[in-house]
Structure formats: C-alpha cells, structure tokens
CSV table of C-alpha atoms in Angstrom, one decimal:
chain,number,residue,atom,x,y,z
A,1,ALA,CA,3.1,37.4,7.6
A,2,HIS,CA,2.5,34.8,4.9
A,3,HIS,CA,3.0,37.3,2.1
A,4,VAL,CA,6.1,38.8,3.7
A,5,LEU,CA,7.8,35.4,4.0
A,6,VAL,CA,6.8,34.2,0.6
A,7,ASN,CA,7.9,37.4,-1.2
A,8,GLY,CA,11.1,37.6,0.7
A,9,LEU,CA,12.0,33.9,0.1
A,10,SER,CA,11.2,34.2,-3.6
A,11,GLN,CA,13.8,37.0,-3.8
A,12,LEU,CA,16.5,35.3,-1.7
A,13,THR,CA,16.1,31.8,-3.0
A,14,PRO,CA,14.0,31.9,-6.2
A,15,ASP,CA,14.8,28.3,-7.1
A,16,ILE,CA,13.4,26.9,-3.8
A,17,PRO,CA,9.6,26.7,-3.6
A,18,VAL,CA,7.6,27.6,-0.5
A,19,VAL,CA,5.1,25.4,1.3
A,20,SER,CA,2.9,27.4,3.6
A,21,GLU,CA,0.0,26.6,6.0
A,22,GLU,CA,-1.8,29.6,4.5
A,23,ASP,CA,-1.6,28.3,0.9
A,24,PRO,CA,-3.4,25.1,0.4
A,25,ASP,CA,-2.2,24.8,-3.2
A,26,SER,CA,1.4,24.7,-2.0
A,27,LEU,CA,0.9,21.4,-0.2
A,28,ARG,CA,1.5,19.5,-3.4
A,29,ILE,CA,5.0,20.9,-3.8
A,30,PRO,CA,6.7,18.0,-1.7
A,31,GLU,CA,5.3,15.5,-4.3
A,32,THR,CA,7.7,16.9,-6.9
A,33,HIS,CA,10.5,18.7,-4.9
A,34,GLN,CA,13.0,17.3,-2.4
A,35,ARG,CA,14.0,20.7,-1.2
A,36,TYR,CA,11.6,23.4,-0.2
A,37,TRP,CA,10.8,26.0,2.5
A,38,LEU,CA,8.1,25.0,5.0
A,39,ILE,CA,6.6,27.9,6.8
A,40,ASP,CA,4.0,28.6,9.5
A,41,PRO,CA,3.4,32.3,9.5
A,42,LEU,CA,1.5,32.2,12.8
A,43,ASP,CA,2.1,29.3,15.2
A,44,GLY,CA,0.1,29.4,18.4
A,45,THR,CA,-3.2,30.9,17.2
A,46,LYS,CA,-4.9,30.4,20.6
A,47,GLU,CA,-2.0,32.2,22.3
A,48,PHE,CA,-2.2,35.0,19.7
A,49,ILE,CA,-6.0,35.4,20.3
A,50,ASN,CA,-5.5,35.3,24.1
A,51,ARG,CA,-2.8,37.9,23.8
A,52,ASN,CA,-0.4,35.9,26.1
A,53,ASP,CA,2.6,36.7,23.8
A,54,GLU,CA,3.5,33.0,23.2
A,55,PHE,CA,3.1,32.8,19.5
A,56,THR,CA,5.8,32.4,16.9
A,57,CYS,CA,6.6,32.5,13.2
A,58,ASN,CA,8.3,29.4,11.9
A,59,LEU,CA,10.4,28.8,8.8
A,60,ALA,CA,12.3,25.6,7.9
A,61,LEU,CA,14.4,24.3,5.1
A,62,ILE,CA,13.4,20.8,4.2
A,63,ASP,CA,15.6,18.5,2.1
A,64,SER,CA,15.1,14.8,1.3
A,65,HIS,CA,12.4,14.5,4.0
A,66,LYS,CA,14.6,16.0,6.7
A,67,THR,CA,14.5,19.4,8.4
A,68,MET,CA,17.9,20.9,7.7
A,69,TYR,CA,17.7,24.4,9.2
A,70,GLY,CA,15.1,26.4,11.0
A,71,PHE,CA,14.2,30.0,12.0
A,72,VAL,CA,11.7,30.8,14.7
A,73,SER,CA,10.8,34.4,15.6
A,74,VAL,CA,9.0,35.4,18.8
A,75,PRO,CA,7.5,38.7,17.6
A,76,VAL,CA,6.4,40.2,20.9
A,77,VAL,CA,9.9,40.0,22.5
A,78,GLY,CA,11.8,40.6,19.3
A,79,SER,CA,13.8,37.3,19.4
A,80,ILE,CA,14.9,35.1,16.6
A,81,TYR,CA,16.2,31.6,17.0
A,82,HIS,CA,17.9,29.7,14.3
A,83,GLY,CA,19.9,26.5,13.9
A,84,GLY,CA,20.3,23.0,12.4
A,85,GLY,CA,21.7,19.6,13.3
A,86,GLN,CA,25.1,20.2,11.8
A,87,HIS,CA,25.3,23.9,12.5
A,88,GLY,CA,24.5,24.6,16.2
A,89,ALA,CA,21.7,26.7,17.5
A,90,TYR,CA,21.5,30.4,18.3
A,91,ARG,CA,19.3,33.1,19.8
A,92,ILE,CA,19.3,36.7,18.5
A,93,ASN,CA,17.7,39.3,20.9
A,94,ARG,CA,16.0,42.5,20.1
A,95,THR,CA,19.3,44.5,20.1
A,96,GLY,CA,20.9,42.0,17.6
A,97,GLU,CA,23.1,40.3,20.1
A,98,GLU,CA,23.6,36.6,19.1
A,99,THR,CA,24.1,33.8,21.7
A,100,ARG,CA,24.7,30.2,21.1
A,101,ILE,CA,22.2,28.0,23.0
A,102,GLN,CA,22.6,24.4,24.2
A,103,CYS,CA,20.5,21.7,25.8
A,104,GLN,CA,21.2,21.2,29.5
A,105,ARG,CA,19.6,17.9,30.7
A,106,GLN,CA,18.6,18.0,34.4
A,107,ARG,CA,18.2,14.6,36.0
A,108,THR,CA,15.9,15.6,38.9
A,109,PRO,CA,13.4,16.9,38.9
A,110,THR,CA,12.6,16.2,35.3
A,111,ARG,CA,11.5,19.4,33.7
A,112,VAL,CA,8.5,18.4,31.5
A,113,ILE,CA,7.2,21.1,29.2
A,114,ALA,CA,3.7,20.8,27.9
A,115,SER,CA,1.2,22.8,25.8
A,116,LYS,CA,-0.9,25.6,27.4
A,117,SER,CA,-3.8,24.8,25.1
A,118,HIS,CA,-3.5,21.1,24.4
A,119,LEU,CA,-2.8,19.2,27.6
A,120,ASN,CA,-4.8,16.1,26.9
A,121,PRO,CA,-5.3,12.9,29.1
A,122,GLU,CA,-2.7,11.0,27.1
A,123,THR,CA,-0.1,13.7,27.9
A,124,THR,CA,-1.1,13.8,31.5
A,125,ALA,CA,-0.7,10.0,31.8
A,126,PHE,CA,2.7,10.2,30.2
A,127,ILE,CA,3.8,12.8,32.7
A,128,GLU,CA,2.4,10.8,35.7
A,129,ALA,CA,4.4,7.7,34.5
A,130,ILE,CA,7.7,9.5,34.8
A,131,GLU,CA,9.6,7.8,37.7
A,132,THR,CA,11.6,10.8,38.8
A,133,PRO,CA,10.1,13.9,40.4
A,134,VAL,CA,8.6,16.2,37.8
A,135,GLU,CA,8.5,20.0,37.4
A,136,LEU,CA,5.7,20.9,34.9
A,137,ILE,CA,6.4,23.9,32.7
A,138,GLN,CA,3.8,25.1,30.2
A,139,ALA,CA,4.3,27.1,27.0
A,140,GLY,CA,2.6,27.8,23.8
A,141,SER,CA,3.5,27.2,20.1
A,142,SER,CA,7.0,26.1,19.1
A,143,LEU,CA,8.4,27.7,22.2
A,144,LYS,CA,8.3,24.3,23.9
A,145,PHE,CA,11.1,23.1,21.6
A,146,LEU,CA,13.0,26.3,22.2
A,147,ARG,CA,12.9,26.0,26.0
A,148,ILE,CA,14.5,22.6,25.7
A,149,ALA,CA,17.1,24.0,23.3
A,150,GLU,CA,17.9,26.8,25.7
A,151,GLY,CA,18.4,24.4,28.6
A,152,LEU,CA,15.3,25.4,30.4
A,153,ALA,CA,13.3,22.2,30.0
A,154,ASP,CA,14.2,18.5,29.5
A,155,ILE,CA,11.4,16.7,27.6
A,156,TYR,CA,8.2,17.5,25.6
A,157,ALA,CA,5.8,14.7,24.7
A,158,ARG,CA,3.3,15.6,22.0
A,159,LEU,CA,0.5,13.0,22.1
A,160,ALA,CA,-2.0,15.1,20.2
A,161,PRO,CA,-2.2,16.2,16.5
A,162,THR,CA,0.3,18.6,15.0
A,163,CYS,CA,1.2,19.4,11.4
A,164,GLU,CA,4.6,19.4,9.8
A,165,TRP,CA,4.8,23.2,9.7
A,166,ASP,CA,4.2,23.3,13.5
A,167,THR,CA,7.4,21.4,14.2
A,168,ALA,CA,10.0,21.5,11.4
A,169,ALA,CA,11.7,24.8,12.2
A,170,ALA,CA,11.9,24.3,16.0
A,171,GLN,CA,13.0,20.7,15.5
A,172,ALA,CA,16.0,21.8,13.5
A,173,ILE,CA,16.9,24.3,16.2
A,174,LEU,CA,16.6,21.8,19.0
A,175,GLU,CA,18.8,19.3,17.0
A,176,GLY,CA,21.3,22.1,16.6
A,177,ALA,CA,21.3,22.6,20.3
A,178,GLY,CA,22.0,18.9,21.0
A,179,GLY,CA,18.5,17.6,21.4
A,180,SER,CA,16.4,15.1,19.5
A,181,VAL,CA,12.8,14.7,18.2
A,182,LYS,CA,11.7,11.1,17.7
A,183,LYS,CA,8.5,9.2,17.1
A,184,ILE,CA,7.2,7.1,20.0
A,185,ASP,CA,9.0,4.0,18.5
A,186,GLY,CA,12.3,5.9,18.4
A,187,SER,CA,12.4,6.4,14.7
A,188,ALA,CA,12.9,9.7,12.9
A,189,VAL,CA,10.3,12.4,12.4
A,190,THR,CA,10.2,13.0,8.7
A,191,TYR,CA,8.7,15.7,6.4
A,192,GLY,CA,7.0,15.8,3.0
A,193,LYS,CA,4.7,12.9,3.8
A,194,SER,CA,1.5,12.4,1.9
A,195,GLU,CA,-0.2,13.0,5.2
A,196,ILE,CA,0.6,16.5,6.6
A,197,LEU,CA,-0.1,15.4,10.2
A,198,ASN,CA,2.8,14.4,12.4
A,199,PRO,CA,2.9,11.2,14.3
A,200,HIS,CA,3.1,11.5,18.1
A,201,PHE,CA,6.6,12.3,19.1
A,202,ILE,CA,8.9,13.1,22.0
A,203,ALA,CA,11.4,16.0,22.0
A,204,ALA,CA,14.1,15.8,24.5
A,205,ALA,CA,17.5,17.1,25.7
A,206,LEU,CA,20.1,14.4,25.4
C-alpha cells in the first residue's frame, strides 16, 4: 500500500513530497516543506490482524500546518471518503456512486464513539462525565471520524496517543462535513510539528 500510494502520488503531483508512516526518512520533509502529502497506508493494525474489517488507508494534503483535504479508503467494503473544510465531504461506494455526507448532531442520547482497541481509563472517565444520556459506539481506525461525518455519532474524545498520519485525512473530511477537531483547550490541531505525536483532542459534530 505504501509503494502504491507513493508511486501514484509521484506521478500525479511530482512537485509535492510524501511523508509516510512506513518511511522514517520522510519524517524530515515537514522541516523544509510547507505542503506535502501525509499518508498512513494501513490505519488500524489491530483491526487488520483481528480481521474485523475496520481498517483504513489514509491520505491527506497538508499545507502550512493545516490539513487541507483528505482521502480515506475502507478496503473491505470498497468505500472511499474524501473532503476538506472548504470543499464539503463525500462518500463513494463500491459501485462508484458518490453521496455528500454531513454531520447530524443528536442532543440525547449523546452518541459517543470510542476506539475498539484503546478504550483507556481517561476516556472512560470522560464518557462518564457527560451529563446527558450516552449511547456508546465503538469503531476502529479513522472510521471514528467518518461515523461523525456521516451523522452516525456525535463526539469522539481521544485521550491516548495518536500520530499525525492517524488523524489528518479523516480530520479534513470531518471538517468538510461540518464537524471540528480541537485540542482539549479548544485550540487547533496542527501538523508538521517537530513531535509527530498528536495532543489529546476532541472530534465532534457541531
């Protein structure tokens, strides 16, 4: 998957370098480039190993520390999601039919989506502190962002480590669908940092 993406992008956009989780040398590219592709050829390794179908392939265009546009494929079901903050968000199914997707905030119960593999005590405490009734939904990989973008969930708190390539593509799609991804203090999640780990964040339908 890494080689397919890198080879394809080098032909489509030869002037834009590619940062990939699978290429440690590429992690230095953000030090000298404002615009680059950021890819995670396999997001949801545990889901892939467990054969539960909830793994994805993520590709994001980063510019000036912001995620501008994202593509997320769900290989098992043959779906591709794409979008960006100024461009809307869309889902293409296996037959090629494209549908615009949009967040649909539900007030009660609050549909909280959480990781299948990383539901830690901090996240459990966050969920228990929500004052409205809660419906817990679990999903793997970047699908958690996509479920909010599709209107199937309301909030996703990530209070455990993630890397930039785990979130950039799906964040762009969620923002295109009318949602947001913010750090705990409400500030923006940015990319191309010297530290590849993300801060804790909350993704939500607005």
